[in-house]
CSV table of C-alpha atoms and ligand atoms in Angstrom, one decimal:
chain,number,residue,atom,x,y,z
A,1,UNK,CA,-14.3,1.0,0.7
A,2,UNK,CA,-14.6,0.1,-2.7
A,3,UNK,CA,-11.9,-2.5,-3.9
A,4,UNK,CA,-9.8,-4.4,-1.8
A,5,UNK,CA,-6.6,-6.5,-2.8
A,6,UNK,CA,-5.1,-9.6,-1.0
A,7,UNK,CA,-1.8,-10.8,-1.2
A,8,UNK,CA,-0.3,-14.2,-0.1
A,9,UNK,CA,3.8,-13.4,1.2
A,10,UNK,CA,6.8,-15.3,2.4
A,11,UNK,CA,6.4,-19.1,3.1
A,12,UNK,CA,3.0,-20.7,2.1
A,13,UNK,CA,0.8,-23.0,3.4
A,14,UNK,CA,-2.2,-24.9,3.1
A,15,UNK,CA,-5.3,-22.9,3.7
A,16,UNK,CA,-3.9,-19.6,2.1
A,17,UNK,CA,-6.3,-20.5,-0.9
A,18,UNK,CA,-9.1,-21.2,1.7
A,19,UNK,CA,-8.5,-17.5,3.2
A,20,UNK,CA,-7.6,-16.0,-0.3
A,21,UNK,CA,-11.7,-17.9,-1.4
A,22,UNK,CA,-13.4,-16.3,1.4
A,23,UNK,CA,-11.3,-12.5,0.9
A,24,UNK,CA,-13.0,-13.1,-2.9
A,25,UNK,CA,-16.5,-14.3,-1.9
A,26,UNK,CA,-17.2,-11.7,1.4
A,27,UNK,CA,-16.0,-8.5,-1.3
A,28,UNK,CA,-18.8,-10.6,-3.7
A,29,UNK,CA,-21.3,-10.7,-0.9
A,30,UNK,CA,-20.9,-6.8,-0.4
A,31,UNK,CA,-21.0,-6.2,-3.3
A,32,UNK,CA,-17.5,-4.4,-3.5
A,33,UNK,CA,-14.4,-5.1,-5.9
A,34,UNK,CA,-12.1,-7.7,-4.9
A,35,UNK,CA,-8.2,-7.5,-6.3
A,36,UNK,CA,-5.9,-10.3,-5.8
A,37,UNK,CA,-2.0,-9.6,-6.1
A,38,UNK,CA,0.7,-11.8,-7.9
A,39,UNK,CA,3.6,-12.7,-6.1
A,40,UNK,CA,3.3,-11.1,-2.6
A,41,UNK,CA,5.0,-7.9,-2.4
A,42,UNK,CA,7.1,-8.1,-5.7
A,43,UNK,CA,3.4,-8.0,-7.7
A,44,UNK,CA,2.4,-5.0,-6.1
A,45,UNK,CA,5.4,-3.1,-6.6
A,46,UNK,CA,5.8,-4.7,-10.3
A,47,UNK,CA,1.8,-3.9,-10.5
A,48,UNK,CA,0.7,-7.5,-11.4
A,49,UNK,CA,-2.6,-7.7,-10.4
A,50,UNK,CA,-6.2,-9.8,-11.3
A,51,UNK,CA,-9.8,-9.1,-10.4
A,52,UNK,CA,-10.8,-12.0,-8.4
A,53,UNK,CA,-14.5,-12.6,-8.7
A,54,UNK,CA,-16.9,-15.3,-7.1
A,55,UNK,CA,-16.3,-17.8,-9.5
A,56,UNK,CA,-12.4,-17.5,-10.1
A,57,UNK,CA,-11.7,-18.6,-6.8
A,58,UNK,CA,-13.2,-22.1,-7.4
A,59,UNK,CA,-12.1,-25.2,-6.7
A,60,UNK,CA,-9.1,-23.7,-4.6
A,61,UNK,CA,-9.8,-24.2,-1.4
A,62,UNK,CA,-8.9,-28.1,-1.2
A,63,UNK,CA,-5.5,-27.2,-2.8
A,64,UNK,CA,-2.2,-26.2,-1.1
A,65,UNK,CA,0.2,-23.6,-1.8
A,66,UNK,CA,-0.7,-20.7,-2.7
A,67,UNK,CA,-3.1,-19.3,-5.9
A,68,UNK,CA,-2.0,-16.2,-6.1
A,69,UNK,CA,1.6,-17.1,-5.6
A,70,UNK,CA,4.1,-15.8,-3.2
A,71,UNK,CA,7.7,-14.2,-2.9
A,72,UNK,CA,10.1,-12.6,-0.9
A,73,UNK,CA,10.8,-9.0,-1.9
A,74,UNK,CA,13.7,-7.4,-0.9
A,75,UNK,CA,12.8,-3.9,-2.7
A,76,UNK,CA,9.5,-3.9,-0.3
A,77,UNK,CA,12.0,-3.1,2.6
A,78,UNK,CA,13.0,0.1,1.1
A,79,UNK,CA,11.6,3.3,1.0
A,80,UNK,CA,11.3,3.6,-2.8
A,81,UNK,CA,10.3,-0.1,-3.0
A,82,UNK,CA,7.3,0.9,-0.9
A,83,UNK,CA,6.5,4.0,-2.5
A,84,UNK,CA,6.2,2.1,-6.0
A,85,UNK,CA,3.9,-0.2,-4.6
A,86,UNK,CA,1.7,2.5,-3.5
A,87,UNK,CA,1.8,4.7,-6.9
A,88,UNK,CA,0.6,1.4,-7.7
A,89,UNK,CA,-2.6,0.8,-5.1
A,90,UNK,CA,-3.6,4.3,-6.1
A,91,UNK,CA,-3.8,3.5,-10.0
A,92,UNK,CA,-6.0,0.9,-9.7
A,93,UNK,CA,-8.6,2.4,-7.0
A,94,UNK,CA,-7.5,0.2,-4.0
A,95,UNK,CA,-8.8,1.0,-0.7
A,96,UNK,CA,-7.7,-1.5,1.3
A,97,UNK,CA,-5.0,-4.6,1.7
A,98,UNK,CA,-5.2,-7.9,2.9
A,99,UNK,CA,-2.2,-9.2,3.8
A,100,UNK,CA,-1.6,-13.2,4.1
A,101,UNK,CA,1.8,-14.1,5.6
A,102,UNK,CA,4.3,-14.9,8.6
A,103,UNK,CA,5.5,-11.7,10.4
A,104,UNK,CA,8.6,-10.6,8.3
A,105,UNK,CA,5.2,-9.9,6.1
A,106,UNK,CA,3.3,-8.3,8.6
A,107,UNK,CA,6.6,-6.4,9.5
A,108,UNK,CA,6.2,-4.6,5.9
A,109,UNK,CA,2.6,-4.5,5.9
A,110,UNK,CA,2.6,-2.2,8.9
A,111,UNK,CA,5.8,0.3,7.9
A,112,UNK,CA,3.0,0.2,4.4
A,113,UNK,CA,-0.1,0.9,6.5
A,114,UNK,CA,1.9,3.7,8.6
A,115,UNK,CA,3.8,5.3,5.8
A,116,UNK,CA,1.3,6.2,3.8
A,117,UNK,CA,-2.2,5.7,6.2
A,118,UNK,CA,-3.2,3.2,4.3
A,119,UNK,CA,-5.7,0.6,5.9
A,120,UNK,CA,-4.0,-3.1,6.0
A,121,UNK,CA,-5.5,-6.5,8.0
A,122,UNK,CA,-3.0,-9.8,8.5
A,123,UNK,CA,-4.3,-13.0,8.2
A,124,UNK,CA,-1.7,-15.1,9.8
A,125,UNK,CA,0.0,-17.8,7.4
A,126,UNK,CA,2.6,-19.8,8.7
A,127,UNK,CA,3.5,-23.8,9.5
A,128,UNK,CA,5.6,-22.6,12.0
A,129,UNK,CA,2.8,-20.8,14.6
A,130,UNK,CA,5.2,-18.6,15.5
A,131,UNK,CA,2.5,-15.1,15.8
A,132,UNK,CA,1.3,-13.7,19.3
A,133,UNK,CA,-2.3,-13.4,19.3
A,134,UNK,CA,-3.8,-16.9,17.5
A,135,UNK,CA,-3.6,-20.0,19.0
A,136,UNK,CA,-3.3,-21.6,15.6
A,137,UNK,CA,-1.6,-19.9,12.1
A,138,UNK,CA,-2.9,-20.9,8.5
A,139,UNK,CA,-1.2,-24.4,7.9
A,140,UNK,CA,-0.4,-25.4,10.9
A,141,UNK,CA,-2.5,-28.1,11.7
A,142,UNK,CA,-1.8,-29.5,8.0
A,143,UNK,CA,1.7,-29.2,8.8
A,144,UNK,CA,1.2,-31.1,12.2
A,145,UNK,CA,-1.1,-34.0,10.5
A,146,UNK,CA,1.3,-34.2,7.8
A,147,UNK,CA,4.2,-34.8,9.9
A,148,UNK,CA,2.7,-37.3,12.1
A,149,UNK,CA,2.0,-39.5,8.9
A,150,UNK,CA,5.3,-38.9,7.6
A,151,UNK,CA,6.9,-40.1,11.2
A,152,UNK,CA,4.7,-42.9,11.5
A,153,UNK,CA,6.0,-44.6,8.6
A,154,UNK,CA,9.8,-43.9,9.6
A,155,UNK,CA,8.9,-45.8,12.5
A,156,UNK,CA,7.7,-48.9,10.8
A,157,UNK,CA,11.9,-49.3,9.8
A,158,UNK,CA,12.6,-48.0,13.1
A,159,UNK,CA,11.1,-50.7,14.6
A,160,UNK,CA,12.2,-53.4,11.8
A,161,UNK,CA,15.2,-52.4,12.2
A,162,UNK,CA,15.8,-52.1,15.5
A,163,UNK,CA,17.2,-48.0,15.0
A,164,UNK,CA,17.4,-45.1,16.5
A,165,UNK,CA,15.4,-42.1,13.9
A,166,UNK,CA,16.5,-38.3,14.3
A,167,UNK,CA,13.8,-36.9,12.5
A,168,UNK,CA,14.1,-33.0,11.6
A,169,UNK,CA,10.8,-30.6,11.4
A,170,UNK,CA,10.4,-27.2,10.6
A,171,UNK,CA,10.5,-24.6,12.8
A,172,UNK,CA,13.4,-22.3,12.4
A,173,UNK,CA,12.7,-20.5,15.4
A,174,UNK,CA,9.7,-22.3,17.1
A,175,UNK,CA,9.2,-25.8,18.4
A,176,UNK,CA,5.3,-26.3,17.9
A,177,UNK,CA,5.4,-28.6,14.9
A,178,UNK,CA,8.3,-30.5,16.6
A,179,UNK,CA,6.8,-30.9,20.0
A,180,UNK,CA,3.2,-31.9,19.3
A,181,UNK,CA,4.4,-34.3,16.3
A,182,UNK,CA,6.9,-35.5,19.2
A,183,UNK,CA,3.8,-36.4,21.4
A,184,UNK,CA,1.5,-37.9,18.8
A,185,UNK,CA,4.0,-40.1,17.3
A,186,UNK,CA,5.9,-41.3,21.0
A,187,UNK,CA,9.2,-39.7,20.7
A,188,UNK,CA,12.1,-40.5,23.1
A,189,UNK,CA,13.0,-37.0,23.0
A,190,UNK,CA,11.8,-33.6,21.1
A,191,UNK,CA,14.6,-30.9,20.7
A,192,UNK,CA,13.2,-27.7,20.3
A,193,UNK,CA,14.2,-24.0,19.9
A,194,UNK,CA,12.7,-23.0,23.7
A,195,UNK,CA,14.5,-25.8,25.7
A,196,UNK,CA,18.0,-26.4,26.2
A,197,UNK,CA,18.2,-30.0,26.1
A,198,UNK,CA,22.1,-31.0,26.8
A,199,UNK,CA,23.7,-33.8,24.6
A,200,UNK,CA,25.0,-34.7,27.9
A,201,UNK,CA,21.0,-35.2,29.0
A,202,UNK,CA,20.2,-36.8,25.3
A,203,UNK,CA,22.9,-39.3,25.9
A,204,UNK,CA,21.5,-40.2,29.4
A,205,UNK,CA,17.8,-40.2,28.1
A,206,UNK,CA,19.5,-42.6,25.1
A,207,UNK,CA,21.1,-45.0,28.0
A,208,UNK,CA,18.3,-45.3,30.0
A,209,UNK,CA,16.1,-46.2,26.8
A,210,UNK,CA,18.4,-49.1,26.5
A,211,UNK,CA,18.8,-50.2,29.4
A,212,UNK,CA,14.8,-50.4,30.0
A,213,UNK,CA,14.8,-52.7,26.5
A,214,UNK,CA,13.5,-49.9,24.2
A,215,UNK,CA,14.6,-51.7,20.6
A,216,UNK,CA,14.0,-48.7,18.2
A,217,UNK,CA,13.8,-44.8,18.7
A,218,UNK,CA,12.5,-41.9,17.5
A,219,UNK,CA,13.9,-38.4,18.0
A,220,UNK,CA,11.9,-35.5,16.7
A,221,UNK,CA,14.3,-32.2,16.1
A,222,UNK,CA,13.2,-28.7,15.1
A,223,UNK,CA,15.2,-27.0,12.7
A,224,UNK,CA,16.1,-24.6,15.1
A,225,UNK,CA,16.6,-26.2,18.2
A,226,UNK,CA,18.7,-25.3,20.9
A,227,UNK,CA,21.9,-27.5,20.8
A,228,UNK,CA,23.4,-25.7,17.6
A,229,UNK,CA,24.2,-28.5,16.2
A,230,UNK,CA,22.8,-29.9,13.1
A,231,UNK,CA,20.5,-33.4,12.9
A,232,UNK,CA,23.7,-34.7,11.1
A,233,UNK,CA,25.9,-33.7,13.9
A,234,UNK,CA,23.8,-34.9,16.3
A,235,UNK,CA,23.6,-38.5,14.9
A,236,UNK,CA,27.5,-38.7,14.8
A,237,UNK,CA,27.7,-37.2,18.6
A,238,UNK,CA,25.3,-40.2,19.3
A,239,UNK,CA,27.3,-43.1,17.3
A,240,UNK,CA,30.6,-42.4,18.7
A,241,UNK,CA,29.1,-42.0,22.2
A,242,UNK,CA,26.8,-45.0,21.8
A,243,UNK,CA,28.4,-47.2,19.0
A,244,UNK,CA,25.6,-50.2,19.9
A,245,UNK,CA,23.0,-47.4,18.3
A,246,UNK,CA,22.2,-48.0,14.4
A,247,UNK,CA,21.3,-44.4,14.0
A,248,UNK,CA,19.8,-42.7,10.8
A,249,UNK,CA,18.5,-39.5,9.9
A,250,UNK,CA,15.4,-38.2,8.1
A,251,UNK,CA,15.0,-34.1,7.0
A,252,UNK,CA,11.4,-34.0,6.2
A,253,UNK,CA,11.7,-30.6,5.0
A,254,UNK,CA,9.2,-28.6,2.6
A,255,UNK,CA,6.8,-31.6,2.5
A,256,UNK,CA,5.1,-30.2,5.7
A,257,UNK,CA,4.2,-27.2,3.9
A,258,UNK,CA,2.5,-28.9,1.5
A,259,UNK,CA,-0.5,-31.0,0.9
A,260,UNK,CA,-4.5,-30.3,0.7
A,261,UNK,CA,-5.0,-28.4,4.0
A,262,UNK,CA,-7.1,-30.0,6.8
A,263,UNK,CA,-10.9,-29.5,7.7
A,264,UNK,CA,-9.3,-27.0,10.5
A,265,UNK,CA,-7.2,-25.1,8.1
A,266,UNK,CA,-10.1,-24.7,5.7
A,267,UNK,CA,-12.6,-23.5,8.2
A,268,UNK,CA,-9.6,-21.0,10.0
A,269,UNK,CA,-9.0,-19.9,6.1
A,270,UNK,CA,-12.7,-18.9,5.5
A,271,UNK,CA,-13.5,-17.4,9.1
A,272,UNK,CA,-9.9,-15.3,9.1
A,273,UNK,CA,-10.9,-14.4,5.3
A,274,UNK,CA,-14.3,-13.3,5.8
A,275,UNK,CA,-13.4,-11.5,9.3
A,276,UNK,CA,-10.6,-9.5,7.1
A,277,UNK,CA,-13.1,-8.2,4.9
A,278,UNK,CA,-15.4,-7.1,7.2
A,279,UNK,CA,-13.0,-5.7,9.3
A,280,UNK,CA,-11.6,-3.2,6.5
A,281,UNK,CA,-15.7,-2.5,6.2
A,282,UNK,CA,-16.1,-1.8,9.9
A,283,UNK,CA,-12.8,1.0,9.2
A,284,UNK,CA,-10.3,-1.1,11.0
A,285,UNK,CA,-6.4,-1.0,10.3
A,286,UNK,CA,-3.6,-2.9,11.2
A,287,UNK,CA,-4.7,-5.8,13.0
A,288,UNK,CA,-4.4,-9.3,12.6
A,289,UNK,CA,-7.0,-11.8,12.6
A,290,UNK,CA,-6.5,-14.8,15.0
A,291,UNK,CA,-8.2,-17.7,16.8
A,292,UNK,CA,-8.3,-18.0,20.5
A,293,UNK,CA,-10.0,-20.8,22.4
A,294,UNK,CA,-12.5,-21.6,19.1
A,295,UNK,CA,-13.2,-17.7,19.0
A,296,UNK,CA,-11.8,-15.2,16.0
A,297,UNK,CA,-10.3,-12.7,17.5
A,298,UNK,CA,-7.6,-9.6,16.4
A,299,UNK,CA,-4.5,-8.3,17.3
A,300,UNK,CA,-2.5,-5.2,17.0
A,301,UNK,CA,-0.3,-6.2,14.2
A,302,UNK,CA,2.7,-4.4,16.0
A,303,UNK,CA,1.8,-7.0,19.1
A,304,UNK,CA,1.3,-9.7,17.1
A,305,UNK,CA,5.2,-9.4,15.5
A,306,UNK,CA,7.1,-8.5,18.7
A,307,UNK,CA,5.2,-10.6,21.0
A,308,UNK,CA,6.5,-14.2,22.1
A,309,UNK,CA,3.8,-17.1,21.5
A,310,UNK,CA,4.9,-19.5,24.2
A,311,UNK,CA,5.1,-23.5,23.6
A,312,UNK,CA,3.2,-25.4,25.6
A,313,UNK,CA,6.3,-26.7,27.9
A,314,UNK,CA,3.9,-28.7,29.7
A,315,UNK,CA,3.3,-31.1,26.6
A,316,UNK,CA,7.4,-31.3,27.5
A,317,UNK,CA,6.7,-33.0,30.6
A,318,UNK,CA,3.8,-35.5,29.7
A,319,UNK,CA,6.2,-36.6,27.0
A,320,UNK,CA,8.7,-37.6,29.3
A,321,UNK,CA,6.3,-39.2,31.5
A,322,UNK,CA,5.2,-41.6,28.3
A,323,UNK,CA,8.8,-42.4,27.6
A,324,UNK,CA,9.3,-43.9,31.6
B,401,ADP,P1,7.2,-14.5,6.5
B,401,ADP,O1,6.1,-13.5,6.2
B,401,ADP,O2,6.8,-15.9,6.2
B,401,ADP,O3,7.8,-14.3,7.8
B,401,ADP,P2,9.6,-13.2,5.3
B,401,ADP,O4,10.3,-12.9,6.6
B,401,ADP,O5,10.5,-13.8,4.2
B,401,ADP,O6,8.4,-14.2,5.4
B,401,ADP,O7,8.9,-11.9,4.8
B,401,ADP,C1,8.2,-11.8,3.6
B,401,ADP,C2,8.4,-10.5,2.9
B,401,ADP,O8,7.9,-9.4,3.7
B,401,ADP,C3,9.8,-10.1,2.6
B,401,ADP,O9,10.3,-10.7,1.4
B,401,ADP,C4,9.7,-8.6,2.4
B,401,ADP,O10,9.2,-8.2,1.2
B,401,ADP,C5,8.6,-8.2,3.5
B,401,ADP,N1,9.3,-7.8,4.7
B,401,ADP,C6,9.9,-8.6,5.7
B,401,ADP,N2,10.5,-7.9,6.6
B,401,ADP,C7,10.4,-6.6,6.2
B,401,ADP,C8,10.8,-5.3,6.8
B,401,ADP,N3,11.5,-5.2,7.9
B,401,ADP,N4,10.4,-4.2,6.1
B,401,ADP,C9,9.7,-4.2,5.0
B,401,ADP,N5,9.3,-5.4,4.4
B,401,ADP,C10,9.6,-6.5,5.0
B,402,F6P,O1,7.3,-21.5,6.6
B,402,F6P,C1,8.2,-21.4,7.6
B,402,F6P,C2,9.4,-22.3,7.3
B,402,F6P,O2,8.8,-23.5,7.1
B,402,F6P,C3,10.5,-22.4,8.4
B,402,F6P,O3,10.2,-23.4,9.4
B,402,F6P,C4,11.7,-22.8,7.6
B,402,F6P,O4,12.9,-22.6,8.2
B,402,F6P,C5,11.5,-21.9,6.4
B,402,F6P,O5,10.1,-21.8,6.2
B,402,F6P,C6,12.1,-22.3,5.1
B,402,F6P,O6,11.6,-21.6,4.1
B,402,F6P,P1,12.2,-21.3,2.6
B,402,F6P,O7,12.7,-22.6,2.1
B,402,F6P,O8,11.0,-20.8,1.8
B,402,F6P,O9,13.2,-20.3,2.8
């Protein structure tokens, strides 16, 4: 192996340019070429490409977002899509591909790897936490630090105010950011994707709050949560079955995946970048590089897509025992 490319793809977040550093420095160390990719997917295929050497990965790995940029590709999911972007891996000598993204990334990365044999290793990037195999993703602990602080000062006019706050977190299919932000900032209730929580059950939750003398509130909803109804439909459900609630709503949207990532993100960055490399070195394919219990470990990529990661329901049930 004499050249291998990285790629960032699909959503960012903070400690891709951590992971994208170590890909750069760990091809430096072995003394191998290192090419990163513009734009995800849609560079390879439109063959935008740079040689990323020690030194033009620093001062990166304090920044969020992504260096190298990202996209979504739609050509990437066909055939021909896929078959340009390998005329163009075999132009410029590449023998291997890192891939950093969510699984709709790893999804193509593997139909890439098995179409034409062609060794890829996912590092997982992704707020959301949403991959079987790592106990954390890139970004996720960013994300969850972020939001906390964020929360923290909606409270202050929560409690100024005497309101109830439905505050919305990513998580279009998972609840991880909305359930630990829920316990670190005191919620009344977290909605998430996993757990049906009735309005019926909100309402009661909301009476007994009340009743107990509870002045202000904070609701923490994921994106994607089970009631089917959006944050805004939620806050009218509430103020026509409790008119004495003063309720507001807060979408704290893309400003979770933002931000200089975390020490944690930083150190998962350079441990899941350096693990890549050595991993394409060591002949390994399609697998992606995870943490579990403080360890690096890797997982079939196919495993990591189509397996659940299960929420910690547990951290369900303190939270309700803090809000008695
Ligand atoms: P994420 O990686 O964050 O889950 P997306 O689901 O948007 O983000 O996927 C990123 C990119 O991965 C897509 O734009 C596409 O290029 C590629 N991709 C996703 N799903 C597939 C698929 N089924 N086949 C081929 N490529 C795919
Ligand atoms: O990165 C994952 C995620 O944050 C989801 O929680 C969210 O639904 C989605 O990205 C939105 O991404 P975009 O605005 O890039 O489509």
């Amino acid at each position: 192996m004499k050249n291998i490319a990285v790629l960032t793809s699909g959503g960012d977040s903070p400690g891709m340019n951590s992971a994208i550093r170590a890909v750069a420095r760990t091809c430096a160390h072995y003394e191998i070429k290192c090419t990163g990719i513009i734009r995800g997917y849609s560079g390879l295929i439109e063959n935008d490409t740079k040689n990323l050497y020690t030194r033009s990965v620093r001062g990166i790995i304090n920044r969020g977002g992504t260096f190298l940029y990202s996209a979504r590709s739609e050509e990437f999911k066909t055939k021909s899509g896929r078959a340009k972007a390998f005329n163009n891996i075999k132009a410029n000598e590449i023998d291997g591909l890192v891939v950093i993204g969510g699984d709709g990334s790893f999804t193509g990365g593997l139909k890439f790897s098995e179409e034409f044999n062609f060794p890829v290793i996912g590092i997982p990037g992704t707020i959301d936490n949403d991959l079987f195999g790592t106990s954390h993703t890139l970004g996720y602990d960013t994300a969850l630090n972020t939001a906390t602080e964020a929360i923290d000062k909606i409270r202050d006019t929560a409690i100024s105010h005497h309101r109830l706050f439905l505050v919305e977190v990513m998580g279009r299919d998972a609840g991880f950011i909305a359930l630990n932000t829920g316990l670190a900032i005191g919620a009344q209730e977290i909605l998430i994707p996993e757990v049906n929580m009735s309005s019926e059950n909100l309402i009661n939750s909301l009476k007994r709050s009340k009743s107990a003398g509870k002045t202000s509130t904070i609701i923490v909803v994921a994106e994607g949560d089970k009631t089917g109804e959006s944050v805004f439909q939620l806050a009218n459900m509430i103020e026509e079955k409790l008119p004495k609630y003063e309720v507001r709503v807060s979408v704290l949207g893309h400003m979770q995946r933002g931000g200089s990532p975390s020490c944690f993100d930083r150190v998962l960055g350079t441990q899941m970048g350096i693990t890549a490399v050595e991993s394409l070195l060591n002949g390994e394919s399609r697998v992606m590089i995870g943490i579990q219990n403080g360890k690096i470990n890797k997982t079939d990529l196919s495993k990591a897509i189509k397996g659940k990661s299960k929420i910690n329901k547990e951290l369900l049930r303190m939270s309700k025992i803090m809000n008695t």
